């Protein structure tokens, strides 16, 4: 059974940092591209970042470029999101999601981890 | 990276059919056959319902169907059921990102 389990969320002050993790199991993690998607309270889905299966190709949304860093450790079946210079508008539930293939459709999602940026 | 355009809400009675539209540009929806649709119930993670415009993942009811014409994609749900009440999001591949629509709240009357 495919499972994605996020962790690392919490309350952080504006300007602070947080590192999210996503533990994958039930599939060959190193063969799949992965994404982080977030959802602010009461709002819609927003794509945040993408990483290829090898980690060699990475993309970011303009809203987080220069502040967030996506990475993965295929030996540990884990995906990460390092978030720096956090702002109030980064408050959201952060989901990790697996891409099914070339079409970018995300076929498995974690349960999400809540990040709250507030003083 | 502008969001795709969806209606904020749609509604229908049990047994009826509804269609949700998703409008983009020639750089996203119109440029690739890589449109996906997600269903999200309150407090839950999104669930993939349609990929590559019109394909259903295993386990998704055939009451859900997708199509595309030009820069607009559509999700049709036939034979509406109470459990279909949820938020629906479209998404599209672009050359360096994934775009989501703003979401549509489906109410089953």
mmCIF file of C-alpha atoms in Angstrom:
data_model
loop_
_atom_site.group_PDB
_atom_site.id
_atom_site.type_symbol
_atom_site.label_atom_id
_atom_site.label_comp_id
_atom_site.label_asym_id
_atom_site.label_seq_id
_atom_site.Cartn_x
_atom_site.Cartn_y
_atom_site.Cartn_z
ATOM 1 C CA UNK A 1 0.000 0.000 0.000
ATOM 2 C CA UNK A 2 1.335 3.387 -1.009
ATOM 3 C CA UNK A 3 1.752 5.718 1.961
ATOM 4 C CA UNK A 4 3.022 9.267 2.242
ATOM 5 C CA UNK A 5 3.381 10.696 5.736
ATOM 6 C CA UNK A 6 4.312 14.337 6.256
ATOM 7 C CA UNK A 7 5.836 15.739 9.422
ATOM 8 C CA UNK A 8 7.603 18.836 10.664
ATOM 9 C CA UNK A 9 4.787 21.361 10.638
ATOM 10 C CA UNK A 10 4.085 23.724 13.500
ATOM 11 C CA UNK A 11 3.978 27.319 14.655
ATOM 12 C CA UNK A 12 6.844 29.568 13.571
ATOM 13 C CA UNK A 13 7.418 33.312 13.754
ATOM 14 C CA UNK A 14 7.617 35.455 10.614
ATOM 15 C CA UNK A 15 11.123 35.294 9.215
ATOM 16 C CA UNK A 16 11.719 31.899 10.768
ATOM 17 C CA UNK A 17 12.518 28.537 9.221
ATOM 18 C CA UNK A 18 10.975 25.091 9.187
ATOM 19 C CA UNK A 19 11.840 21.795 7.514
ATOM 20 C CA UNK A 20 9.080 19.490 6.370
ATOM 21 C CA UNK A 21 9.612 15.791 5.737
ATOM 22 C CA UNK A 22 7.586 13.245 3.812
ATOM 23 C CA UNK A 23 8.215 9.540 4.459
ATOM 24 C CA UNK A 24 7.253 7.306 1.543
ATOM 25 C CA UNK A 25 6.502 3.601 1.602
ATOM 26 C CA UNK A 26 4.775 0.939 -0.470
ATOM 27 C CA UNK A 27 6.399 1.855 -3.777
ATOM 28 C CA UNK A 28 9.825 2.357 -5.361
ATOM 29 C CA UNK A 29 10.357 5.948 -4.237
ATOM 30 C CA UNK A 30 13.437 6.488 -6.398
ATOM 31 C CA UNK A 31 11.368 5.924 -9.562
ATOM 32 C CA UNK A 32 8.841 8.691 -8.994
ATOM 33 C CA UNK A 33 8.742 12.437 -9.305
ATOM 34 C CA UNK A 34 7.381 14.229 -6.258
ATOM 35 C CA UNK A 35 5.693 17.523 -5.424
ATOM 36 C CA UNK A 36 4.768 19.728 -2.500
ATOM 37 C CA UNK A 37 1.311 21.325 -2.702
ATOM 38 C CA UNK A 38 -0.155 23.645 -0.084
ATOM 39 C CA UNK A 39 -3.608 24.826 0.901
ATOM 40 C CA UNK A 40 -4.146 27.946 2.970
ATOM 41 C CA UNK A 41 -7.067 27.799 5.440
ATOM 42 C CA UNK A 42 -10.325 27.953 3.502
ATOM 43 C CA UNK A 43 -8.505 28.404 0.186
ATOM 44 C CA UNK A 44 -7.674 26.322 -2.861
ATOM 45 C CA UNK A 45 -4.716 24.171 -3.773
ATOM 46 C CA UNK A 46 -1.424 25.829 -4.697
ATOM 47 C CA UNK A 47 1.462 23.949 -6.250
ATOM 48 C CA UNK A 48 4.720 24.748 -4.416
ATOM 49 C CA UNK A 49 7.588 22.688 -5.828
ATOM 50 C CA UNK A 50 8.558 19.685 -7.973
ATOM 51 C CA UNK A 51 11.576 17.376 -7.914
ATOM 52 C CA UNK A 52 12.461 14.715 -10.453
ATOM 53 C CA UNK A 53 13.101 11.119 -9.453
ATOM 54 C CA UNK A 54 16.871 11.614 -9.360
ATOM 55 C CA UNK A 55 16.697 15.097 -7.881
ATOM 56 C CA UNK A 56 18.399 16.627 -10.891
ATOM 57 C CA UNK A 57 15.428 18.746 -11.994
ATOM 58 C CA UNK A 58 13.652 21.092 -9.605
ATOM 59 C CA UNK A 59 10.969 23.733 -10.075
ATOM 60 C CA UNK A 60 9.387 26.239 -7.700
ATOM 61 C CA UNK A 61 6.332 28.449 -7.686
ATOM 62 C CA UNK A 62 7.217 32.130 -7.980
ATOM 63 C CA UNK A 63 5.722 32.709 -4.527
ATOM 64 C CA UNK A 64 8.394 30.574 -2.811
ATOM 65 C CA UNK A 65 11.367 30.845 -5.172
ATOM 66 C CA UNK A 66 14.512 31.840 -3.314
ATOM 67 C CA UNK A 67 13.014 30.976 0.081
ATOM 68 C CA UNK A 68 12.098 27.273 -0.148
ATOM 69 C CA UNK A 69 14.317 24.342 -1.120
ATOM 70 C CA UNK A 70 13.020 20.932 -2.134
ATOM 71 C CA UNK A 71 15.232 17.857 -1.813
ATOM 72 C CA UNK A 72 15.008 14.095 -1.546
ATOM 73 C CA UNK A 73 16.979 11.180 -0.156
ATOM 74 C CA UNK A 74 16.160 8.102 -2.202
ATOM 75 C CA UNK A 75 18.120 5.880 0.174
ATOM 76 C CA UNK A 76 15.812 6.971 2.990
ATOM 77 C CA UNK A 77 12.622 7.098 0.869
ATOM 78 C CA UNK A 78 12.126 10.665 1.990
ATOM 79 C CA UNK A 79 11.170 14.029 0.516
ATOM 80 C CA UNK A 80 11.959 17.336 2.190
ATOM 81 C CA UNK A 81 10.982 21.000 2.008
ATOM 82 C CA UNK A 82 13.260 23.516 3.702
ATOM 83 C CA UNK A 83 11.308 26.721 4.251
ATOM 84 C CA UNK A 84 13.187 29.920 5.137
ATOM 85 C CA UNK A 85 12.123 33.563 5.550
ATOM 86 C CA UNK A 86 8.597 32.428 6.302
ATOM 87 C CA UNK A 87 5.731 34.861 5.904
ATOM 88 C CA UNK A 88 2.174 34.930 7.203
ATOM 89 C CA UNK A 89 0.944 34.048 3.717
ATOM 90 C CA UNK A 90 2.872 30.761 3.879
ATOM 91 C CA UNK A 91 0.402 29.540 6.518
ATOM 92 C CA UNK A 92 -1.172 26.421 5.036
ATOM 93 C CA UNK A 93 -1.503 22.668 5.125
ATOM 94 C CA UNK A 94 1.418 21.267 3.154
ATOM 95 C CA UNK A 95 0.901 18.029 1.232
ATOM 96 C CA UNK A 96 3.495 15.858 -0.426
ATOM 97 C CA UNK A 97 2.181 14.147 -3.536
ATOM 98 C CA UNK A 98 3.481 11.526 -5.956
ATOM 99 C CA UNK A 99 3.310 12.098 -9.703
ATOM 100 C CA UNK A 100 1.983 9.168 -11.657
ATOM 101 C CA UNK A 101 4.037 9.927 -14.750
ATOM 102 C CA UNK A 102 4.836 12.447 -17.444
ATOM 103 C CA UNK A 103 1.460 14.141 -17.226
ATOM 104 C CA UNK A 104 2.075 15.566 -13.687
ATOM 105 C CA UNK A 105 -1.139 14.093 -12.310
ATOM 106 C CA UNK A 106 -0.673 13.378 -8.602
ATOM 107 C CA UNK A 107 -2.042 9.968 -7.775
ATOM 108 C CA UNK A 108 -1.133 9.680 -4.094
ATOM 109 C CA UNK A 109 -1.189 12.359 -1.414
ATOM 110 C CA UNK A 110 -0.171 12.479 2.215
ATOM 111 C CA UNK A 111 -2.516 13.618 4.956
ATOM 112 C CA UNK A 112 -0.802 17.004 5.156
ATOM 113 C CA UNK A 113 1.046 18.923 7.853
ATOM 114 C CA UNK A 114 -0.046 22.357 9.075
ATOM 115 C CA UNK A 115 2.408 25.240 9.043
ATOM 116 C CA UNK A 116 1.330 28.376 10.887
ATOM 117 C CA UNK A 117 3.406 31.535 10.554
ATOM 118 C CA UNK A 118 2.451 34.002 13.249
ATOM 119 C CA UNK A 119 3.968 36.122 15.986
ATOM 120 C CA UNK B 1 1.806 31.351 -12.996
ATOM 121 C CA UNK B 2 -1.860 32.435 -12.943
ATOM 122 C CA UNK B 3 -4.409 29.984 -11.622
ATOM 123 C CA UNK B 4 -6.807 28.247 -13.983
ATOM 124 C CA UNK B 5 -10.371 29.601 -13.925
ATOM 125 C CA UNK B 6 -13.182 27.511 -12.465
ATOM 126 C CA UNK B 7 -16.689 28.488 -11.361
ATOM 127 C CA UNK B 8 -16.838 29.002 -7.606
ATOM 128 C CA UNK B 9 -19.840 26.747 -7.186
ATOM 129 C CA UNK B 10 -22.190 24.400 -8.997
ATOM 130 C CA UNK B 11 -25.160 22.431 -7.767
ATOM 131 C CA UNK B 12 -27.430 19.641 -8.879
ATOM 132 C CA UNK B 13 -30.023 17.215 -7.617
ATOM 133 C CA UNK B 14 -29.407 13.504 -7.074
ATOM 134 C CA UNK B 15 -29.448 11.639 -10.368
ATOM 135 C CA UNK B 16 -28.743 14.733 -12.455
ATOM 136 C CA UNK B 17 -25.548 15.561 -14.350
ATOM 137 C CA UNK B 18 -23.324 18.571 -13.803
ATOM 138 C CA UNK B 19 -20.304 19.952 -15.621
ATOM 139 C CA UNK B 20 -17.432 21.964 -14.156
ATOM 140 C CA UNK B 21 -15.315 24.024 -16.517
ATOM 141 C CA UNK B 22 -11.628 24.869 -16.235
ATOM 142 C CA UNK B 23 -10.239 27.607 -18.461
ATOM 143 C CA UNK B 24 -6.578 28.249 -19.077
ATOM 144 C CA UNK B 25 -4.437 29.367 -21.973
ATOM 145 C CA UNK B 26 -2.579 27.884 -24.911
ATOM 146 C CA UNK B 27 0.469 27.611 -22.619
ATOM 147 C CA UNK B 28 -1.230 25.195 -20.257
ATOM 148 C CA UNK B 29 -4.671 23.609 -20.777
ATOM 149 C CA UNK B 30 -4.729 24.226 -24.516
ATOM 150 C CA UNK B 31 -1.132 23.254 -25.130
ATOM 151 C CA UNK B 32 -1.047 19.775 -23.637
ATOM 152 C CA UNK B 33 -3.370 16.846 -23.022
ATOM 153 C CA UNK B 34 -2.250 16.855 -19.409
ATOM 154 C CA UNK B 35 -5.284 18.066 -17.473
ATOM 155 C CA UNK B 36 -6.171 16.397 -14.191
ATOM 156 C CA UNK B 37 -9.136 16.670 -11.840
ATOM 157 C CA UNK B 38 -9.169 16.190 -8.064
ATOM 158 C CA UNK B 39 -11.953 15.706 -5.551
ATOM 159 C CA UNK B 40 -11.486 16.964 -1.994
ATOM 160 C CA UNK B 41 -13.845 16.366 0.897
ATOM 161 C CA UNK B 42 -13.571 18.659 3.949
ATOM 162 C CA UNK B 43 -10.512 17.921 6.055
ATOM 163 C CA UNK B 44 -9.234 15.299 3.624
ATOM 164 C CA UNK B 45 -6.420 15.132 1.117
ATOM 165 C CA UNK B 46 -7.268 15.580 -2.570
ATOM 166 C CA UNK B 47 -8.065 12.461 -4.604
ATOM 167 C CA UNK B 48 -7.172 12.061 -8.273
ATOM 168 C CA UNK B 49 -10.333 11.534 -10.342
ATOM 169 C CA UNK B 50 -9.205 12.173 -13.938
ATOM 170 C CA UNK B 51 -5.776 12.321 -15.591
ATOM 171 C CA UNK B 52 -4.648 13.133 -19.136
ATOM 172 C CA UNK B 53 -7.934 14.974 -19.793
ATOM 173 C CA UNK B 54 -10.235 11.962 -19.828
ATOM 174 C CA UNK B 55 -8.676 8.924 -18.165
ATOM 175 C CA UNK B 56 -9.951 7.505 -14.868
ATOM 176 C CA UNK B 57 -7.637 5.899 -12.332
ATOM 177 C CA UNK B 58 -8.550 2.431 -11.186
ATOM 178 C CA UNK B 59 -11.374 2.558 -8.664
ATOM 179 C CA UNK B 60 -12.906 5.848 -9.793
ATOM 180 C CA UNK B 61 -16.545 5.578 -10.813
ATOM 181 C CA UNK B 62 -17.367 5.805 -14.511
ATOM 182 C CA UNK B 63 -19.885 8.501 -13.569
ATOM 183 C CA UNK B 64 -16.884 10.847 -13.721
ATOM 184 C CA UNK B 65 -15.679 11.881 -17.170
ATOM 185 C CA UNK B 66 -13.383 14.538 -18.590
ATOM 186 C CA UNK B 67 -12.990 16.357 -21.870
ATOM 187 C CA UNK B 68 -11.234 19.329 -23.412
ATOM 188 C CA UNK B 69 -11.872 21.830 -26.165
ATOM 189 C CA UNK B 70 -9.273 24.451 -26.913
ATOM 190 C CA UNK B 71 -8.196 26.158 -23.711
ATOM 191 C CA UNK B 72 -11.102 24.829 -21.634
ATOM 192 C CA UNK B 73 -11.321 21.466 -19.930
ATOM 193 C CA UNK B 74 -14.466 20.046 -18.359
ATOM 194 C CA UNK B 75 -15.380 17.521 -15.694
ATOM 195 C CA UNK B 76 -18.810 15.929 -15.947
ATOM 196 C CA UNK B 77 -20.406 13.974 -13.139
ATOM 197 C CA UNK B 78 -23.474 11.985 -14.136
ATOM 198 C CA UNK B 79 -26.027 10.368 -11.844
ATOM 199 C CA UNK B 80 -25.157 12.734 -8.987
ATOM 200 C CA UNK B 81 -24.961 11.121 -5.571
ATOM 201 C CA UNK B 82 -24.809 12.685 -2.129
ATOM 202 C CA UNK B 83 -21.206 11.577 -1.651
ATOM 203 C CA UNK B 84 -20.165 13.595 -4.705
ATOM 204 C CA UNK B 85 -20.617 16.777 -2.676
ATOM 205 C CA UNK B 86 -17.071 18.099 -2.384
ATOM 206 C CA UNK B 87 -14.610 20.609 -3.780
ATOM 207 C CA UNK B 88 -13.193 19.885 -7.233
ATOM 208 C CA UNK B 89 -9.927 21.197 -8.626
ATOM 209 C CA UNK B 90 -8.522 21.035 -12.115
ATOM 210 C CA UNK B 91 -4.800 21.164 -12.808
ATOM 211 C CA UNK B 92 -2.632 21.429 -15.870
ATOM 212 C CA UNK B 93 0.939 20.713 -16.830
ATOM 213 C CA UNK B 94 3.087 23.616 -17.960
ATOM 214 C CA UNK B 95 6.696 23.548 -19.049
ATOM 215 C CA UNK B 96 8.032 24.335 -15.577
ATOM 216 C CA UNK B 97 5.171 24.069 -13.118
ATOM 217 C CA UNK B 98 1.767 22.657 -12.328
ATOM 218 C CA UNK B 99 -1.194 25.015 -12.283
ATOM 219 C CA UNK B 100 -4.332 24.449 -10.224
ATOM 220 C CA UNK B 101 -7.735 25.967 -10.692
ATOM 221 C CA UNK B 102 -9.313 27.969 -7.907
ATOM 222 C CA UNK B 103 -11.682 25.131 -7.061
ATOM 223 C CA UNK B 104 -15.408 24.533 -7.456
ATOM 224 C CA UNK B 105 -17.722 23.637 -4.611
ATOM 225 C CA UNK B 106 -20.285 21.059 -5.715
ATOM 226 C CA UNK B 107 -23.506 21.015 -3.719
ATOM 227 C CA UNK B 108 -25.889 18.090 -4.114
ATOM 228 C CA UNK B 109 -29.340 19.494 -3.386
#
